[in-house]
PDB file of C-alpha atoms in Angstrom:
ATOM      1  CA  MET W  15     157.505 229.734 159.717  1.00  0.00           C
ATOM      2  CA  THR W  16     157.248 228.723 163.250  1.00  0.00           C
ATOM      3  CA  GLN W  17     160.738 228.112 164.664  1.00  0.00           C
ATOM      4  CA  PRO W  18     160.038 224.392 167.016  1.00  0.00           C
ATOM      5  CA  LYS W  19     160.360 224.734 170.673  1.00  0.00           C
ATOM      6  CA  SER W  20     163.551 224.148 172.634  1.00  0.00           C
ATOM      7  CA  ASN W  21     163.533 221.080 174.677  1.00  0.00           C
ATOM      8  CA  CYS W  22     163.375 221.873 178.313  1.00  0.00           C
ATOM      9  CA  LEU W  23     164.182 218.983 180.751  1.00  0.00           C
ATOM     10  CA  ILE W  24     162.376 219.032 184.271  1.00  0.00           C
ATOM     11  CA  VAL W  25     164.226 216.343 186.742  1.00  0.00           C
ATOM     12  CA  LEU W  26     161.882 215.067 189.546  1.00  0.00           C
ATOM     13  CA  SER W  27     162.715 213.029 192.556  1.00  0.00           C
ATOM     14  CA  ALA W  28     160.591 209.575 193.310  1.00  0.00           C
ATOM     15  CA  ALA W  29     161.296 209.740 197.176  1.00  0.00           C
ATOM     16  CA  ILE W  30     158.720 209.884 199.059  1.00  0.00           C
ATOM     17  CA  GLU W  31     159.958 213.205 200.620  1.00  0.00           C
ATOM     18  CA  GLY W  32     158.383 214.004 197.709  1.00  0.00           C
ATOM     19  CA  VAL W  33     158.223 216.957 195.288  1.00  0.00           C
ATOM     20  CA  ASP W  34     156.810 220.690 196.336  1.00  0.00           C
ATOM     21  CA  CYS W  35     153.303 220.852 194.392  1.00  0.00           C
ATOM     22  CA  GLN W  36     153.307 224.340 193.846  1.00  0.00           C
ATOM     23  CA  SER W  37     156.973 225.209 193.057  1.00  0.00           C
ATOM     24  CA  PHE W  38     156.215 222.135 190.356  1.00  0.00           C
ATOM     25  CA  ILE W  39     152.804 223.701 189.043  1.00  0.00           C
ATOM     26  CA  GLN W  40     154.576 227.058 188.515  1.00  0.00           C
ATOM     27  CA  ALA W  41     157.746 225.489 187.344  1.00  0.00           C
ATOM     28  CA  PHE W  42     155.679 223.364 184.928  1.00  0.00           C
ATOM     29  CA  THR W  43     153.187 226.290 183.719  1.00  0.00           C
ATOM     30  CA  LEU W  44     155.765 228.303 182.753  1.00  0.00           C
ATOM     31  CA  THR W  45     158.126 226.535 180.773  1.00  0.00           C
ATOM     32  CA  HIS W  46     155.514 224.413 178.911  1.00  0.00           C
ATOM     33  CA  SER W  47     154.330 227.621 177.191  1.00  0.00           C
ATOM     34  CA  THR W  48     157.999 228.191 176.217  1.00  0.00           C
ATOM     35  CA  PHE W  49     159.065 224.528 175.744  1.00  0.00           C
ATOM     36  CA  SER W  50     158.860 221.465 174.524  1.00  0.00           C
ATOM     37  CA  VAL W  51     159.146 219.811 178.181  1.00  0.00           C
ATOM     38  CA  GLN W  52     160.067 216.606 179.326  1.00  0.00           C
ATOM     39  CA  LEU W  53     160.098 214.970 183.011  1.00  0.00           C
ATOM     40  CA  ALA W  54     162.336 212.391 184.274  1.00  0.00           C
ATOM     41  CA  SER W  55     162.928 210.909 187.232  1.00  0.00           C
ATOM     42  CA  PRO W  56     165.310 208.018 188.872  1.00  0.00           C
ATOM     43  CA  ASN W  57     163.770 204.724 187.272  1.00  0.00           C
ATOM     44  CA  GLY W  58     161.109 206.866 185.246  1.00  0.00           C
ATOM     45  CA  ARG W  59     158.667 206.640 188.945  1.00  0.00           C
ATOM     46  CA  LEU W  60     156.203 208.567 189.754  1.00  0.00           C
ATOM     47  CA  SER W  61     156.796 211.842 191.998  1.00  0.00           C
ATOM     48  CA  GLU W  62     154.604 212.480 195.337  1.00  0.00           C
ATOM     49  CA  PHE W  63     153.645 215.815 195.475  1.00  0.00           C
ATOM     50  CA  ILE W  64     153.116 217.178 198.442  1.00  0.00           C
ATOM     51  CA  ASN W  65     151.737 220.243 199.880  1.00  0.00           C
ATOM     52  CA  GLN W  66     148.658 219.904 197.990  1.00  0.00           C
ATOM     53  CA  ASP W  67     145.451 221.822 198.301  1.00  0.00           C
ATOM     54  CA  ASP W  68     141.953 221.925 196.365  1.00  0.00           C
ATOM     55  CA  SER W  69     143.107 223.776 193.258  1.00  0.00           C
ATOM     56  CA  SER W  70     146.642 221.962 193.052  1.00  0.00           C
ATOM     57  CA  ARG W  71     144.664 218.659 193.526  1.00  0.00           C
ATOM     58  CA  ARG W  72     142.370 219.491 190.470  1.00  0.00           C
ATOM     59  CA  TRP W  73     144.882 220.544 188.781  1.00  0.00           C
ATOM     60  CA  LEU W  74     147.262 217.592 189.380  1.00  0.00           C
ATOM     61  CA  ASN W  75     144.508 215.315 188.347  1.00  0.00           C
ATOM     62  CA  ASP W  76     144.084 216.849 185.182  1.00  0.00           C
ATOM     63  CA  PHE W  77     147.540 216.637 184.403  1.00  0.00           C
ATOM     64  CA  ARG W  78     148.105 212.681 185.579  1.00  0.00           C
ATOM     65  CA  ALA W  79     145.603 212.406 182.486  1.00  0.00           C
ATOM     66  CA  LYS W  80     148.322 213.449 179.683  1.00  0.00           C
ATOM     67  CA  SER W  81     150.688 211.578 178.632  1.00  0.00           C
ATOM     68  CA  PHE W  82     153.471 213.674 178.756  1.00  0.00           C
ATOM     69  CA  SER W  83     152.715 213.333 183.234  1.00  0.00           C
ATOM     70  CA  THR W  84     155.040 210.256 183.121  1.00  0.00           C
ATOM     71  CA  PRO W  85     158.778 210.994 183.574  1.00  0.00           C
ATOM     72  CA  ILE W  86     161.099 208.713 181.818  1.00  0.00           C
ATOM     73  CA  ASN W  87     163.883 207.373 183.205  1.00  0.00           C
ATOM     74  CA  LEU W  88     166.982 209.518 183.989  1.00  0.00           C
ATOM     75  CA  GLU W  89     169.373 206.520 182.029  1.00  0.00           C
ATOM     76  CA  MET W  90     167.354 207.198 179.101  1.00  0.00           C
ATOM     77  CA  VAL W  91     167.976 211.057 178.893  1.00  0.00           C
ATOM     78  CA  ASP W  92     170.388 212.161 175.817  1.00  0.00           C
ATOM     79  CA  ALA W  93     171.822 215.526 177.398  1.00  0.00           C
ATOM     80  CA  ASN W  94     172.250 216.945 173.756  1.00  0.00           C
ATOM     81  CA  ARG W  95     169.093 217.407 173.161  1.00  0.00           C
ATOM     82  CA  TYR W  96     168.112 220.017 175.723  1.00  0.00           C
ATOM     83  CA  SER W  97     168.212 223.644 176.091  1.00  0.00           C
ATOM     84  CA  ALA W  98     167.026 223.679 180.013  1.00  0.00           C
ATOM     85  CA  LEU W  99     167.266 222.024 182.949  1.00  0.00           C
ATOM     86  CA  LEU W 100     165.245 223.034 185.274  1.00  0.00           C
ATOM     87  CA  LEU W 101     164.846 221.223 189.449  1.00  0.00           C
ATOM     88  CA  PRO W 102     161.923 222.430 191.177  1.00  0.00           C
ATOM     89  CA  SER W 103     161.884 222.653 195.077  1.00  0.00           C
ATOM     90  CA  MET W 104     161.711 219.096 196.187  1.00  0.00           C
ATOM     91  CA  PRO W 105     162.323 217.750 199.596  1.00  0.00           C
ATOM     92  CA  GLY W 106     163.331 214.058 198.226  1.00  0.00           C
ATOM     93  CA  SER W 107     166.330 215.095 196.038  1.00  0.00           C
ATOM     94  CA  VAL W 108     168.524 215.190 199.074  1.00  0.00           C
ATOM     95  CA  PHE W 109     167.572 210.903 199.199  1.00  0.00           C
ATOM     96  CA  ASP W 110     167.500 210.255 195.554  1.00  0.00           C
ATOM     97  CA  LEU W 111     169.234 212.602 193.285  1.00  0.00           C
ATOM     98  CA  ALA W 112     171.972 214.268 195.313  1.00  0.00           C
ATOM     99  CA  HIS W 113     174.349 211.816 194.585  1.00  0.00           C
ATOM    100  CA  ASN W 114     172.603 209.841 191.286  1.00  0.00           C
ATOM    101  CA  LEU W 115     175.334 209.307 188.668  1.00  0.00           C
ATOM    102  CA  GLU W 116     172.534 209.566 185.983  1.00  0.00           C
ATOM    103  CA  LEU W 117     172.084 213.019 186.726  1.00  0.00           C
ATOM    104  CA  SER W 118     175.689 213.931 187.501  1.00  0.00           C
ATOM    105  CA  GLN W 119     176.470 213.553 183.809  1.00  0.00           C
ATOM    106  CA  ILE W 120     173.644 215.424 182.590  1.00  0.00           C
ATOM    107  CA  ILE W 121     174.281 218.241 184.925  1.00  0.00           C
ATOM    108  CA  ARG W 122     178.309 218.091 183.668  1.00  0.00           C
ATOM    109  CA  HIS W 123     177.141 218.264 180.058  1.00  0.00           C
ATOM    110  CA  PHE W 124     175.125 221.128 180.965  1.00  0.00           C
ATOM    111  CA  VAL W 125     177.972 222.920 182.941  1.00  0.00           C
ATOM    112  CA  LYS W 126     180.361 222.351 180.093  1.00  0.00           C
ATOM    113  CA  GLU W 127     178.082 223.524 177.293  1.00  0.00           C
ATOM    114  CA  LYS W 128     177.103 226.244 179.628  1.00  0.00           C
ATOM    115  CA  LYS W 129     173.352 225.822 179.378  1.00  0.00           C
ATOM    116  CA  PRO W 130     171.456 227.071 181.589  1.00  0.00           C
ATOM    117  CA  ILE W 131     170.125 225.074 184.842  1.00  0.00           C
ATOM    118  CA  CYS W 132     167.521 225.901 187.260  1.00  0.00           C
ATOM    119  CA  ALA W 133     166.900 224.875 190.762  1.00  0.00           C
ATOM    120  CA  VAL W 134     164.853 226.071 193.421  1.00  0.00           C
ATOM    121  CA  GLY W 135     164.647 225.228 197.152  1.00  0.00           C
ATOM    122  CA  MET W 136     165.561 221.731 198.124  1.00  0.00           C
ATOM    123  CA  GLY W 137     165.849 221.270 194.222  1.00  0.00           C
ATOM    124  CA  VAL W 138     169.245 222.823 194.906  1.00  0.00           C
ATOM    125  CA  ALA W 139     170.268 219.534 196.472  1.00  0.00           C
ATOM    126  CA  ALA W 140     170.384 217.629 193.521  1.00  0.00           C
ATOM    127  CA  LEU W 141     173.371 219.489 191.901  1.00  0.00           C
ATOM    128  CA  CYS W 142     175.135 217.679 194.964  1.00  0.00           C
ATOM    129  CA  CYS W 143     175.651 214.775 192.214  1.00  0.00           C
ATOM    130  CA  ALA W 144     177.865 216.780 189.894  1.00  0.00           C
ATOM    131  CA  GLN W 145     180.971 215.798 190.766  1.00  0.00           C
ATOM    132  CA  HIS W 146     184.165 215.908 188.564  1.00  0.00           C
ATOM    133  CA  ASP W 147     186.352 213.078 188.349  1.00  0.00           C
ATOM    134  CA  ASP W 148     188.551 214.191 190.665  1.00  0.00           C
ATOM    135  CA  SER W 149     185.871 214.661 193.151  1.00  0.00           C
ATOM    136  CA  THR W 150     185.441 218.816 192.747  1.00  0.00           C
ATOM    137  CA  TRP W 151     182.307 220.074 192.615  1.00  0.00           C
ATOM    138  CA  ALA W 152     181.142 220.930 189.381  1.00  0.00           C
ATOM    139  CA  PHE W 153     179.978 224.822 190.813  1.00  0.00           C
ATOM    140  CA  SER W 154     182.603 225.063 193.362  1.00  0.00           C
ATOM    141  CA  SER W 155     183.241 228.589 191.643  1.00  0.00           C
ATOM    142  CA  TYR W 156     179.398 229.133 191.692  1.00  0.00           C
ATOM    143  CA  SER W 157     177.217 231.942 193.482  1.00  0.00           C
ATOM    144  CA  LEU W 158     174.236 229.764 194.605  1.00  0.00           C
ATOM    145  CA  THR W 159     171.183 230.031 197.272  1.00  0.00           C
ATOM    146  CA  SER W 160     168.967 227.204 198.376  1.00  0.00           C
ATOM    147  CA  THR W 161     166.589 226.712 201.382  1.00  0.00           C
ATOM    148  CA  SER W 162     168.866 228.350 204.514  1.00  0.00           C
ATOM    149  CA  VAL W 163     169.556 226.141 207.475  1.00  0.00           C
ATOM    150  CA  PHE W 164     166.925 228.999 209.282  1.00  0.00           C
ATOM    151  CA  GLU W 165     163.853 227.563 207.230  1.00  0.00           C
ATOM    152  CA  LEU W 166     164.755 223.845 207.008  1.00  0.00           C
ATOM    153  CA  ALA W 167     165.323 224.105 210.964  1.00  0.00           C
ATOM    154  CA  ARG W 168     161.668 224.839 211.192  1.00  0.00           C
ATOM    155  CA  GLN W 169     160.924 221.286 209.945  1.00  0.00           C
ATOM    156  CA  HIS W 170     160.158 218.537 212.134  1.00  0.00           C
ATOM    157  CA  ASP W 171     162.451 216.184 210.126  1.00  0.00           C
ATOM    158  CA  PHE W 172     165.399 218.540 210.194  1.00  0.00           C
ATOM    159  CA  SER W 173     167.622 216.203 211.778  1.00  0.00           C
ATOM    160  CA  THR W 174     167.085 213.372 209.787  1.00  0.00           C
ATOM    161  CA  ILE W 175     167.939 215.685 206.363  1.00  0.00           C
ATOM    162  CA  PRO W 176     171.220 213.627 204.654  1.00  0.00           C
ATOM    163  CA  ILE W 177     172.367 216.602 203.153  1.00  0.00           C
ATOM    164  CA  ILE W 178     171.936 220.460 203.983  1.00  0.00           C
ATOM    165  CA  PRO W 179     172.329 222.175 200.844  1.00  0.00           C
ATOM    166  CA  GLU W 180     173.736 225.696 202.544  1.00  0.00           C
ATOM    167  CA  ASP W 181     176.570 224.046 204.336  1.00  0.00           C
ATOM    168  CA  PHE W 182     177.366 221.804 201.390  1.00  0.00           C
ATOM    169  CA  ILE W 183     177.734 224.904 198.892  1.00  0.00           C
ATOM    170  CA  LYS W 184     179.836 226.526 201.601  1.00  0.00           C
ATOM    171  CA  ASP W 185     181.873 223.226 202.169  1.00  0.00           C
ATOM    172  CA  SER W 186     182.698 222.725 198.256  1.00  0.00           C
ATOM    173  CA  GLY W 187     183.995 225.804 197.126  1.00  0.00           C
ATOM    174  CA  GLY W 188     180.484 227.644 196.170  1.00  0.00           C
ATOM    175  CA  LYS W 189     179.733 230.994 197.602  1.00  0.00           C
ATOM    176  CA  TYR W 190     176.061 230.539 199.359  1.00  0.00           C
ATOM    177  CA  SER W 191     173.986 234.084 200.102  1.00  0.00           C
ATOM    178  CA  CYS W 192     170.078 233.923 201.541  1.00  0.00           C
ATOM    179  CA  SER W 193     167.498 236.348 202.499  1.00  0.00           C
ATOM    180  CA  GLU W 194     164.796 236.317 204.911  1.00  0.00           C
ATOM    181  CA  PRO W 195     163.165 232.706 205.639  1.00  0.00           C
ATOM    182  CA  ASP W 196     160.301 232.911 203.092  1.00  0.00           C
ATOM    183  CA  ALA W 197     161.282 235.465 200.929  1.00  0.00           C
ATOM    184  CA  VAL W 198     161.998 235.243 196.872  1.00  0.00           C
ATOM    185  CA  HIS W 199     165.232 235.178 197.146  1.00  0.00           C
ATOM    186  CA  VAL W 200     167.557 234.281 193.391  1.00  0.00           C
ATOM    187  CA  VAL W 201     170.841 234.409 192.119  1.00  0.00           C
ATOM    188  CA  ILE W 202     172.083 234.176 188.654  1.00  0.00           C
ATOM    189  CA  ASP W 203     175.996 233.326 188.270  1.00  0.00           C
ATOM    190  CA  ARG W 204     176.532 232.779 184.142  1.00  0.00           C
ATOM    191  CA  HIS W 205     174.088 230.027 183.296  1.00  0.00           C
ATOM    192  CA  LEU W 206     172.733 228.770 186.631  1.00  0.00           C
ATOM    193  CA  ILE W 207     169.906 230.295 188.453  1.00  0.00           C
ATOM    194  CA  THR W 208     169.012 229.472 191.522  1.00  0.00           C
ATOM    195  CA  GLY W 209     166.152 230.005 194.332  1.00  0.00           C
ATOM    196  CA  GLN W 210     165.928 230.238 197.963  1.00  0.00           C
ATOM    197  CA  ASN W 211     162.675 228.328 198.476  1.00  0.00           C
ATOM    198  CA  GLU W 212     159.558 227.353 196.842  1.00  0.00           C
ATOM    199  CA  GLN W 213     158.238 231.185 196.729  1.00  0.00           C
ATOM    200  CA  SER W 214     161.228 231.963 194.640  1.00  0.00           C
ATOM    201  CA  THR W 215     159.910 229.692 191.983  1.00  0.00           C
ATOM    202  CA  LEU W 216     158.130 232.316 189.512  1.00  0.00           C
ATOM    203  CA  THR W 217     160.972 234.685 189.978  1.00  0.00           C
ATOM    204  CA  ALA W 218     163.767 231.791 189.098  1.00  0.00           C
ATOM    205  CA  VAL W 219     161.981 229.771 186.050  1.00  0.00           C
ATOM    206  CA  GLN W 220     160.987 233.793 184.619  1.00  0.00           C
ATOM    207  CA  ASN W 221     164.804 233.777 184.789  1.00  0.00           C
ATOM    208  CA  LEU W 222     165.258 231.055 183.338  1.00  0.00           C
ATOM    209  CA  ILE W 223     162.946 231.426 180.579  1.00  0.00           C
ATOM    210  CA  LEU W 224     165.073 234.660 179.259  1.00  0.00           C
ATOM    211  CA  LEU W 225     168.842 233.585 179.658  1.00  0.00           C
ATOM    212  CA  CYS W 226     167.478 230.582 177.054  1.00  0.00           C
ATOM    213  CA  ASN W 227     166.112 233.729 174.993  1.00  0.00           C
ATOM    214  CA  GLN W 228     168.992 235.411 174.905  1.00  0.00           C
ATOM    215  CA  ARG W 229     171.141 232.102 173.405  1.00  0.00           C
ATOM    216  CA  GLN W 230     168.633 231.280 171.040  1.00  0.00           C
ATOM    217  CA  GLY W 231     168.803 234.910 169.833  1.00  0.00           C
ATOM    218  CA  LYS W 232     172.256 235.048 169.781  1.00  0.00           C
ATOM    219  CA  GLY W 233     172.519 231.501 167.670  1.00  0.00           C
ATOM    220  CA  VAL W 234     173.847 229.320 170.572  1.00  0.00           C
ATOM    221  CA  LYS W 235     172.161 225.852 170.967  1.00  0.00           C
TER     222      LYS W 235
END
């Protein structure tokens, strides 16, 4: 008898700054083969996918024709239903997810239950919202990576970015590390997996799947 697939929640930014197209395609393709995937975003709004090429544009056109491409409202998410949480690389996250109260509740549930969380690149900024009632950060004792200041400084809109993940992690008690610009760099600390940049998506998500399989093998829901 085939076991039903576990549920994975992919949270996307709906800000105009968007979601990195290649990071999302890799993340969705990998998780969709293993999990039942649900997309969610603030107010259930559709995402703007940036950095598209001809191949990714065709993939997105096909993807948007499917019913599961429409995200649900973050307010409707029951965190108990999901075994994994995934935040792909998305520049928009600093604008609409980094202070999102609904996402904060979801992430804090995952931390409390020690469920696997994977965040990549600027998607790591979405973790900033996970503040406890005493204003301490849920990941203050964790080791993480994210898009480095050096990588961000090459962007034309660097001066307008409201949150620099590297600085936030260090200021909030986390342990930050990074590798060369555009190099694959993934940090795993307990149930949290973080990738430095879009190039780290594949490795980060593969580790998320492995971690979920290990938990399932131990009978942890």
